[in-house]
């Protein structure tokens, strides 16, 4: 969807390491934004994206591996040739639905999101006929749904998932991070810290849901109290949407981690708008007036194969 | 779905005339049968089907055209690899939905039907990767939906539609006709006669919906009165599900036929179970105790291109 960052580039690098030709698709897909969601405010940074991709291709040229041969940036009339794209439920048009996967986690607060994602990916795969497709681990539910779609519809491609790229302090890279000013940016690392805490419990041998998530909730409560103690000009409040411990293939919540399957720890938080700012404060795009939803996850690897 | 008749063979012949290799798929797809529909009673006639296809292939061999190279008869675990097939609404699984097309006409009384058809065809096309796919004109809504799916999802195949095969008296061939005993079989020609009457009005220059469908309803009322006048041992009652005059691409009802697009005249009737039979009467499969739904259609060609 453009607004490229190091996470996207790492996927293109991975693709170039495994293939001779890399197609990069850039398309802000309207059907994955709900009627009241932020399609119009989604950052579109075409010139900057092209500069980044050209620079990356120079790097690939030097490395003697695959190259970026195509930027595929279709019009909406190409992607939705018959009816105009529709983000309502049920929605007029031709859609792929992957249920119940699409209704869990992110799907709970974004009911049309994965319908839009699966649909546009099906079209994209049919147009490009790629040997392999590359998705980022950060959007874990997306990659699980695309894998399911490839299996269930017998699509002739291989789904590859690249590791989540993070800032130095652990915040998962996201096109949405540009909306975070310094204060919200700093507070936003809570999500990765929460997931790390729960992961640590798993690594110490905990297998039961409560034993693992207890550590996550401990960190959450600690950070909430920390914010409560600050003045409005220093505070960056957040709300927890969900913290999940789920089966890696079905994304259904698990009570105990199956040692031969492992699990996915994931979460979503909403960084709330700042109530008061101070002169000279470093603000994000949109002046920190809009809530920003952040997601992150960690794969708990099987401890026994 | 097996239970082959001359209509299916005509499609294989058409395919062999246009291609070197013909794949025949035989699969009774569970997701297109509603929970209360007749999946279990659908006629499965494997040995007879194979005999017919072998005979056809001998004919093709002699004709020097394409040949039947593959019979593709997958198990349900191949077609639905992850979750068991589900015919409920909303239905757990991976599905293609083509709306509003799938909700019109046949979709009104069979709400999961075209979801099942589109889904299984998407899988089939991905497995086979055919240059061309062949569907019968008799299932006009199916072919319109498959064409829409191919366009909207950029599937790399061409949809070809073969003419409806008919019995000598005009009844459209269907696997379901075996459920019609002599009496219901004879009365069942009402549908094709009704459509022919309306087509005649169009050919005489009528363009308005009422002027065209008036002829259809005239024939319907005439046949209903005819049945009313018969004794229960002679009577074969039917109910009209719909008579439609629709746009050929959207299948939305039209008030006036657009001369450059033409229209599709279609209908569905339900042959009701016989209330009383006489000794020695020629009965259909199931002894004419189950209602049998018949569909048919006629394309009104554009009168001006």
XYZ file of C-alpha atoms in Angstrom:
610
model
C 0.000 0.000 0.000
C 2.994 2.298 -0.421
C 4.281 4.492 2.419
C 7.282 2.210 2.338
C 9.562 1.638 5.291
C 12.443 -0.671 6.109
C 10.015 -3.544 6.713
C 8.815 -3.456 3.108
C 12.356 -3.164 1.809
C 13.398 -6.212 3.827
C 10.663 -8.215 2.056
C 11.899 -7.055 -1.351
C 15.450 -8.026 -0.321
C 14.256 -11.461 0.771
C 12.392 -11.860 -2.529
C 15.486 -10.814 -4.496
C 17.582 -13.340 -2.598
C 15.237 -16.152 -3.609
C 14.104 -15.121 -7.110
C 15.498 -13.556 -10.262
C 12.686 -11.044 -10.744
C 10.889 -9.074 -8.044
C 7.525 -7.420 -8.719
C 6.603 -4.734 -6.205
C 2.905 -3.958 -6.006
C 1.787 -0.599 -4.654
C -1.957 -0.194 -4.352
C -4.056 1.324 -1.597
C -6.916 -1.132 -1.705
C -10.232 0.582 -0.931
C -12.171 -2.572 -0.018
C -10.065 -3.286 3.051
C -10.935 0.037 4.661
C -14.256 0.106 6.478
C -16.722 2.870 5.676
C -15.571 4.872 8.698
C -11.892 3.979 8.462
C -8.917 5.998 7.353
C -8.660 5.348 3.606
C -8.487 9.056 2.823
C -5.849 9.726 5.438
C -3.652 6.764 4.514
C -0.205 8.198 3.772
C 0.567 8.135 0.050
C 4.212 8.855 -0.638
C 4.786 7.855 -4.248
C 7.939 9.875 -4.997
C 9.603 8.850 -1.773
C 8.608 5.210 -2.374
C 10.166 5.284 -5.870
C 13.367 6.798 -4.525
C 13.595 4.070 -1.892
C 12.939 1.298 -4.429
C 15.484 2.706 -6.896
C 18.058 2.867 -4.159
C 17.239 -0.681 -3.134
C 17.551 -1.849 -6.743
C 21.013 -0.268 -6.959
C 21.925 -2.228 -3.854
C 20.549 -5.436 -5.427
C 22.438 -4.728 -8.667
C 25.677 -4.612 -6.708
C 24.771 -7.764 -4.824
C 24.361 -9.855 -7.995
C 21.037 -11.360 -6.930
C 17.501 -10.846 -8.245
C 16.371 -7.399 -9.297
C 13.236 -5.312 -8.978
C 11.884 -5.531 -12.512
C 8.372 -4.168 -12.118
C 6.463 -1.722 -9.981
C 2.820 -2.700 -10.339
C 0.617 0.249 -9.423
C -2.799 -0.459 -10.933
C -5.797 1.828 -11.096
C -8.910 0.842 -9.175
C -10.690 0.216 -12.485
C -8.132 -2.534 -13.167
C -8.534 -4.123 -9.749
C -12.333 -3.690 -9.627
C -13.314 -3.832 -13.305
C -17.064 -4.330 -12.996
C -18.565 -2.702 -9.928
C -17.063 0.164 -7.932
C -15.281 -1.092 -4.793
C -17.676 -1.487 -1.880
C -16.627 -1.550 1.773
C -20.036 -2.197 3.236
C -21.352 -5.462 4.617
C -22.513 -7.480 2.736
C -20.966 -5.416 -0.085
C -21.780 -5.651 -3.800
C -18.942 -7.145 -5.820
C -16.780 -10.212 -6.223
C -15.128 -11.122 -2.945
C -13.103 -13.864 -1.306
C -14.106 -14.626 2.280
C -11.958 -16.768 4.542
C -13.967 -17.562 7.656
C -13.768 -17.868 10.602
C -10.141 -16.679 10.283
C -11.171 -13.271 8.957
C -13.520 -12.631 11.890
C -10.967 -13.121 14.700
C -8.491 -10.653 16.274
C -8.115 -7.752 13.811
C -11.326 -8.861 12.110
C -13.352 -8.132 15.226
C -12.779 -4.409 14.999
C -12.341 -4.365 11.220
C -15.061 -6.617 9.779
C -14.387 -5.987 6.056
C -10.586 -5.813 6.332
C -9.575 -9.374 5.491
C -12.292 -9.752 2.881
C -10.640 -6.819 1.119
C -7.133 -8.188 1.635
C -7.937 -11.722 0.421
C -9.874 -10.376 -2.567
C -7.188 -7.989 -3.769
C -4.443 -10.591 -3.232
C -6.370 -13.167 -5.265
C -6.602 -10.662 -8.119
C -2.956 -9.682 -7.768
C -1.782 -13.308 -7.766
C -3.817 -14.060 -10.885
C -2.430 -11.038 -12.713
C 1.221 -11.623 -11.780
C 1.283 -15.448 -11.452
C 4.205 -15.259 -9.022
C 6.315 -18.268 -8.007
C 6.468 -16.841 -4.482
C 4.661 -14.079 -2.624
C 6.170 -12.204 0.319
C 4.318 -10.947 3.375
C 5.567 -9.495 6.635
C 5.285 -11.322 9.944
C 3.996 -8.118 11.548
C 0.605 -8.684 9.919
C 0.446 -12.259 11.159
C -3.268 -12.697 10.605
C -2.884 -11.521 7.026
C -0.167 -14.073 6.312
C -2.165 -16.887 7.957
C -5.216 -15.956 5.849
C -3.206 -15.747 2.625
C -1.669 -19.161 3.346
C -5.137 -20.563 3.945
C -6.396 -19.005 0.713
C -3.493 -20.479 -1.265
C -4.198 -23.940 0.190
C -7.977 -23.873 -0.110
C -8.054 -22.439 -3.628
C -5.048 -24.447 -4.876
C -3.202 -21.306 -5.929
C 0.063 -22.147 -7.621
C 2.350 -19.993 -5.471
C 4.384 -20.238 -2.286
C 3.760 -17.894 0.642
C 6.947 -16.620 2.278
C 6.897 -14.596 5.484
C 9.662 -12.133 6.367
C 10.546 -11.247 9.964
C 9.089 -8.103 11.529
C 11.420 -5.116 11.243
C 11.675 -3.095 14.446
C 12.995 0.250 15.581
C 15.921 0.066 18.022
C 13.644 0.182 21.039
C 11.504 -2.675 19.713
C 8.549 -0.832 18.128
C 7.398 -2.753 15.060
C 7.777 -0.681 11.900
C 4.513 0.468 10.362
C 3.372 3.043 7.845
C 1.130 4.360 10.597
C 4.038 5.226 12.914
C 4.396 8.604 11.166
C 1.257 9.673 13.048
C 3.089 9.235 16.353
C 4.825 12.320 17.725
C 7.732 11.894 20.119
C 5.530 11.365 23.174
C 3.151 8.786 21.699
C 6.051 7.153 19.863
C 7.833 6.580 23.171
C 4.751 5.273 24.970
C 3.893 3.069 21.966
C 6.675 0.583 22.725
C 4.406 -0.788 25.466
C 2.952 -3.331 23.023
C 6.250 -4.963 22.099
C 7.289 -4.949 25.773
C 4.033 -6.623 26.770
C 4.520 -9.346 24.178
C 8.192 -9.804 25.160
C 7.159 -10.278 28.788
C 4.721 -13.024 27.859
C 7.260 -14.608 25.517
C 9.748 -14.707 28.389
C 7.238 -16.676 30.466
C 6.889 -19.190 27.629
C 10.656 -19.468 27.302
C 10.870 -20.150 31.034
C 8.644 -23.160 30.463
C 5.123 -21.839 31.070
C 2.561 -23.466 28.796
C -0.777 -22.421 30.271
C -2.548 -19.382 28.939
C -3.008 -17.698 32.321
C 0.611 -18.260 33.318
C 1.823 -16.705 30.066
C -0.625 -13.804 29.757
C -0.285 -12.881 33.453
C 3.100 -11.366 32.571
C 1.587 -9.405 29.706
C -1.121 -7.926 31.916
C 1.394 -7.120 34.611
C 3.329 -4.902 32.172
C 0.125 -3.354 30.820
C -1.091 -2.364 34.274
C 2.334 -1.008 35.175
C 2.410 1.245 32.087
C -1.172 2.415 32.606
C -0.369 3.457 36.172
C 2.766 5.180 34.906
C 0.657 7.267 32.484
C -1.933 7.943 35.193
C 0.785 9.533 37.272
C 1.741 12.047 34.570
C 0.304 15.506 33.816
C -1.792 15.948 30.662
C 1.097 17.667 28.919
C 3.332 14.635 29.516
C 0.865 11.826 29.251
C 0.285 9.516 26.228
C -2.632 7.285 27.030
C -3.425 4.016 25.266
C -6.188 1.425 25.269
C -5.728 -2.297 24.846
C -7.851 -3.765 22.045
C -6.756 -7.368 22.610
C -3.887 -9.541 23.759
C -4.138 -12.990 22.178
C -2.473 -16.362 22.597
C -3.593 -18.375 19.607
C -3.064 -21.456 17.491
C -0.651 -20.573 14.631
C -2.857 -22.056 11.902
C -6.402 -21.293 13.036
C -5.714 -18.245 15.232
C -8.257 -19.627 17.707
C -7.380 -18.795 21.322
C -5.620 -21.634 23.162
C -5.773 -22.543 26.852
C -2.463 -24.377 26.709
C 0.309 -24.060 24.152
C 0.689 -27.293 22.210
C 4.445 -27.960 22.347
C 4.588 -29.413 18.866
C 2.684 -26.513 17.269
C 3.747 -23.485 19.294
C 1.498 -20.422 19.302
C 1.167 -16.813 18.231
C 1.208 -14.076 20.835
C -0.362 -10.961 19.372
C -1.902 -7.715 20.446
C -3.419 -4.452 19.315
C -3.470 -1.155 21.172
C -4.899 2.212 20.389
C -2.717 5.240 21.080
C -5.211 7.936 22.045
C -4.962 11.564 20.852
C -2.931 13.851 23.093
C -5.123 16.018 25.315
C -2.632 18.844 25.676
C 0.618 19.651 23.901
C 3.432 21.993 24.869
C 5.122 24.583 22.671
C 7.907 23.128 20.568
C 6.849 19.537 21.199
C 7.730 17.212 18.302
C 4.356 16.169 16.901
C 3.511 13.458 14.390
C 1.660 13.765 11.076
C -1.810 15.127 11.952
C -0.476 16.733 15.150
C -1.248 13.670 17.316
C -4.948 14.480 17.152
C -6.052 11.121 15.737
C -6.012 7.773 17.517
C -3.440 5.356 16.059
C -3.921 1.616 16.182
C -0.738 -0.415 16.586
C -0.415 -4.169 16.184
C 2.441 -6.537 16.904
C 3.070 -10.237 17.466
C 5.657 -12.812 18.426
C 5.695 -16.419 17.296
C 6.199 -18.864 20.154
C 8.146 -21.580 18.388
C 7.288 -25.227 19.061
C 9.462 -26.551 21.878
C 9.137 -30.112 20.623
C 8.818 -31.102 16.957
C -21.579 -33.223 -11.318
C -21.863 -36.427 -13.276
C -25.238 -37.884 -14.295
C -24.189 -37.025 -17.827
C -26.586 -36.405 -20.638
C -26.365 -35.182 -24.219
C -25.990 -31.591 -22.987
C -22.742 -32.407 -21.209
C -21.467 -34.385 -24.197
C -22.173 -31.454 -26.491
C -19.936 -29.292 -24.287
C -17.134 -31.856 -24.464
C -17.552 -31.977 -28.252
C -17.366 -28.186 -28.455
C -14.255 -28.219 -26.261
C -12.652 -30.904 -28.450
C -13.384 -28.843 -31.563
C -11.520 -25.866 -30.081
C -8.724 -27.501 -28.061
C -6.303 -30.393 -28.322
C -6.907 -31.710 -24.802
C -10.221 -31.891 -22.966
C -10.390 -32.323 -19.185
C -13.746 -33.511 -17.904
C -14.410 -32.769 -14.249
C -16.949 -34.849 -12.376
C -17.565 -33.737 -8.817
C -20.795 -33.406 -6.882
C -19.941 -30.249 -4.983
C -21.460 -30.275 -1.484
C -21.254 -26.518 -0.861
C -23.721 -25.675 -3.594
C -26.477 -27.733 -2.010
C -28.351 -25.990 0.786
C -28.749 -27.760 4.106
C -32.248 -28.927 3.149
C -31.518 -29.587 -0.505
C -31.064 -32.798 -2.408
C -27.319 -33.535 -2.193
C -27.945 -37.102 -1.029
C -30.484 -37.803 -3.721
C -28.434 -36.305 -6.572
C -28.099 -39.051 -9.186
C -24.568 -40.493 -9.254
C -24.011 -42.664 -12.293
C -20.252 -43.182 -12.496
C -20.154 -46.338 -14.641
C -22.673 -45.000 -17.100
C -20.832 -41.665 -17.245
C -17.547 -43.435 -18.042
C -19.181 -45.479 -20.771
C -20.605 -42.323 -22.330
C -17.279 -40.507 -22.178
C -15.370 -43.456 -23.629
C -17.830 -43.666 -26.476
C -17.531 -39.939 -27.039
C -13.753 -40.195 -27.057
C -13.947 -42.908 -29.724
C -16.052 -40.529 -31.775
C -13.494 -37.733 -31.239
C -10.660 -40.090 -32.205
C -12.341 -40.741 -35.513
C -12.990 -37.026 -36.004
C -9.298 -36.085 -35.754
C -9.908 -33.228 -33.313
C -9.039 -32.829 -29.647
C -9.406 -35.767 -27.291
C -10.611 -36.342 -23.761
C -7.325 -36.784 -21.947
C -8.371 -36.561 -18.318
C -11.355 -37.307 -16.143
C -10.846 -35.234 -12.992
C -12.899 -36.716 -10.150
C -11.408 -35.334 -6.939
C -12.246 -36.289 -3.382
C -13.828 -33.662 -1.160
C -10.622 -33.524 0.895
C -8.845 -32.293 -2.246
C -11.457 -29.652 -2.998
C -11.931 -28.600 0.649
C -8.517 -29.310 2.180
C -8.809 -27.385 5.459
C -12.342 -27.273 6.815
C -15.160 -29.685 5.987
C -17.508 -28.225 3.367
C -20.196 -26.064 4.939
C -23.505 -25.206 3.284
C -24.821 -22.915 5.983
C -24.967 -19.146 5.910
C -22.541 -17.561 6.676
C -20.593 -20.836 6.413
C -17.099 -21.535 7.762
C -14.543 -21.932 5.011
C -12.935 -20.176 2.074
C -15.557 -18.928 -0.357
C -15.966 -16.742 -3.417
C -19.067 -14.555 -3.373
C -20.273 -12.749 -6.467
C -22.982 -10.300 -5.426
C -25.582 -9.148 -6.229
C -25.528 -11.615 -9.160
C -25.601 -14.642 -6.861
C -28.682 -13.391 -5.003
C -30.962 -12.990 -8.028
C -33.207 -15.528 -9.811
C -31.966 -19.006 -8.785
C -30.130 -17.425 -5.839
C -33.406 -16.294 -4.285
C -34.538 -19.815 -3.568
C -31.006 -21.246 -3.290
C -28.997 -18.745 -1.236
C -25.740 -20.766 -0.997
C -25.875 -22.214 -4.512
C -23.718 -19.754 -6.458
C -21.308 -19.278 -3.582
C -20.666 -23.007 -3.862
C -20.462 -22.931 -7.653
C -18.082 -19.950 -7.830
C -15.906 -21.376 -5.061
C -15.534 -24.832 -6.579
C -14.927 -23.405 -10.066
C -12.195 -21.099 -8.736
C -10.486 -24.140 -7.207
C -10.974 -26.207 -10.352
C -9.582 -23.477 -12.621
C -6.525 -23.085 -10.389
C -5.867 -26.824 -10.386
C -6.328 -27.333 -14.135
C -5.237 -23.913 -15.481
C -7.394 -24.372 -18.580
C -7.117 -22.194 -21.687
C -10.901 -22.343 -22.008
C -13.745 -23.490 -19.773
C -17.093 -24.723 -21.087
C -20.484 -24.159 -19.518
C -23.975 -24.820 -20.770
C -26.385 -22.057 -21.703
C -29.113 -23.855 -19.761
C -27.565 -22.643 -16.500
C -27.429 -19.067 -17.733
C -26.947 -17.507 -14.317
C -24.026 -19.835 -13.659
C -22.282 -18.838 -16.878
C -22.886 -15.126 -16.230
C -21.426 -15.501 -12.722
C -18.406 -17.473 -13.941
C -17.751 -14.820 -16.606
C -17.968 -12.133 -13.939
C -15.604 -14.070 -11.683
C -13.088 -14.489 -14.502
C -13.196 -10.742 -15.229
C -13.135 -9.513 -11.636
C -10.395 -11.872 -10.465
C -8.365 -11.623 -13.696
C -8.450 -15.376 -14.204
C -6.404 -16.397 -17.214
C -9.058 -18.416 -19.017
C -11.826 -17.910 -21.550
C -15.429 -18.771 -20.746
C -17.264 -20.520 -23.590
C -20.969 -21.233 -23.461
C -22.551 -24.106 -25.381
C -26.177 -24.042 -26.570
C -28.857 -25.737 -24.484
C -29.573 -29.292 -25.618
C -33.253 -30.120 -25.766
C -35.469 -33.158 -26.094
C -37.512 -33.279 -29.287
C -40.482 -31.550 -27.683
C -38.306 -28.696 -26.389
C -37.665 -29.760 -22.783
C -34.172 -28.656 -21.776
C -31.969 -31.629 -20.910
C -31.134 -31.913 -17.227
C -29.798 -34.563 -14.875
C -32.931 -33.977 -12.851
C -35.260 -35.066 -15.672
C -34.860 -38.705 -14.594
C -37.161 -37.851 -11.662
C -39.964 -37.081 -14.085
C -42.286 -39.962 -14.943
C -44.219 -39.873 -18.178
C -46.981 -37.630 -16.850
C -44.776 -34.978 -15.245
C -42.328 -35.207 -18.153
C -45.119 -34.301 -20.582
C -46.426 -31.434 -18.455
C -42.870 -30.160 -17.868
C -42.553 -28.795 -21.390
C -44.699 -25.883 -20.227
C -41.565 -23.915 -19.268
C -39.939 -24.012 -22.678
C -43.300 -23.219 -24.300
C -43.782 -20.237 -22.008
C -40.356 -18.869 -22.895
C -40.910 -19.501 -26.611
C -44.159 -17.529 -26.456
C -42.405 -14.540 -24.918
C -39.529 -14.846 -27.393
C -42.031 -14.753 -30.240
C -43.355 -11.438 -28.919
C -39.807 -10.038 -28.909
C -39.220 -11.305 -32.425
C -42.417 -9.584 -33.521
C -40.887 -6.316 -32.331
C -42.112 -5.991 -28.738
C -39.517 -4.368 -26.461
C -41.460 -3.553 -23.302
C -41.425 -5.988 -20.417
C -45.202 -6.180 -20.061
C -45.742 -6.700 -23.783
C -43.242 -9.559 -23.816
C -44.138 -11.289 -20.553
C -47.894 -11.041 -21.227
C -47.463 -13.876 -23.713
C -45.600 -15.948 -21.149
C -48.326 -15.522 -18.541
C -51.003 -16.280 -21.097
C -49.453 -19.707 -21.732
C -48.925 -20.314 -18.010
C -52.557 -19.601 -17.176
C -53.717 -21.741 -20.048
C -51.653 -24.744 -18.834
C -52.739 -24.282 -15.227
C -56.390 -24.319 -16.244
C -55.717 -27.383 -18.368
C -54.328 -29.215 -15.303
C -57.204 -27.970 -13.156
C -59.605 -29.668 -15.532
C -57.980 -33.088 -15.107
C -58.587 -35.812 -12.516
C -55.925 -36.459 -9.862
C -54.816 -39.594 -11.674
C -54.180 -37.577 -14.839
C -52.995 -34.310 -13.427
C -49.363 -33.075 -13.136
C -49.419 -29.798 -11.286
C -46.638 -27.240 -11.338
C -45.835 -23.966 -9.623
C -44.062 -21.020 -11.203
C -41.033 -19.873 -9.213
C -40.183 -16.959 -11.502
C -40.316 -15.752 -15.075
C -37.600 -13.186 -15.683
C -36.663 -10.711 -18.394
C -33.204 -9.504 -17.468
C -30.082 -7.712 -18.587
C -27.649 -10.288 -20.042
C -24.665 -9.086 -17.956
C -26.182 -8.076 -14.622
C -29.314 -10.277 -14.675
C -31.228 -7.333 -13.202
C -34.824 -7.197 -14.393
C -35.400 -4.778 -17.278
C -38.494 -2.722 -18.089
C -37.509 -2.381 -21.728
C -35.123 -4.517 -23.761
C -32.111 -2.466 -24.822
C -31.795 -3.198 -28.547
C -28.016 -3.159 -28.495
C -27.699 -5.492 -25.520
C -30.636 -7.854 -25.879
C -31.896 -9.692 -22.814
C -32.254 -13.065 -21.142
C -35.670 -14.624 -20.766
C -35.535 -17.231 -18.027
C -37.785 -19.153 -15.725
C -38.021 -21.800 -13.055
C -40.951 -24.046 -12.275
C -41.519 -26.707 -9.707
C -43.171 -29.936 -10.872
C -45.176 -31.034 -7.830
C -45.375 -34.668 -6.655
C -48.199 -36.681 -8.182
C -51.148 -37.037 -5.806
C -52.413 -40.294 -7.268
C -50.905 -42.775 -9.710
C -52.545 -45.514 -11.732
C -51.368 -49.107 -12.049
C -48.753 -49.547 -14.731
C -48.063 -45.841 -15.045
C -44.478 -45.066 -16.126
C -42.947 -43.392 -13.080
C -39.668 -41.513 -12.733
C -36.793 -42.198 -10.349
C -38.260 -41.809 -6.853
C -41.763 -42.680 -8.135
C -42.695 -39.022 -8.779
C -43.017 -38.421 -5.048
C -40.524 -35.532 -4.876
C -40.946 -32.070 -6.331
C -38.587 -31.397 -9.263
C -37.370 -27.929 -10.058
C -36.838 -27.193 -13.751
C -35.086 -24.178 -15.215
C -34.726 -22.919 -18.748
C -33.870 -19.760 -20.644
C -33.686 -18.148 -24.048
C -31.311 -15.379 -25.053
C -33.026 -12.505 -26.840
C -30.279 -11.424 -29.210
C -29.616 -7.716 -29.714
C -31.621 -6.423 -32.667
C -29.143 -3.598 -33.288
C -25.382 -3.822 -32.651
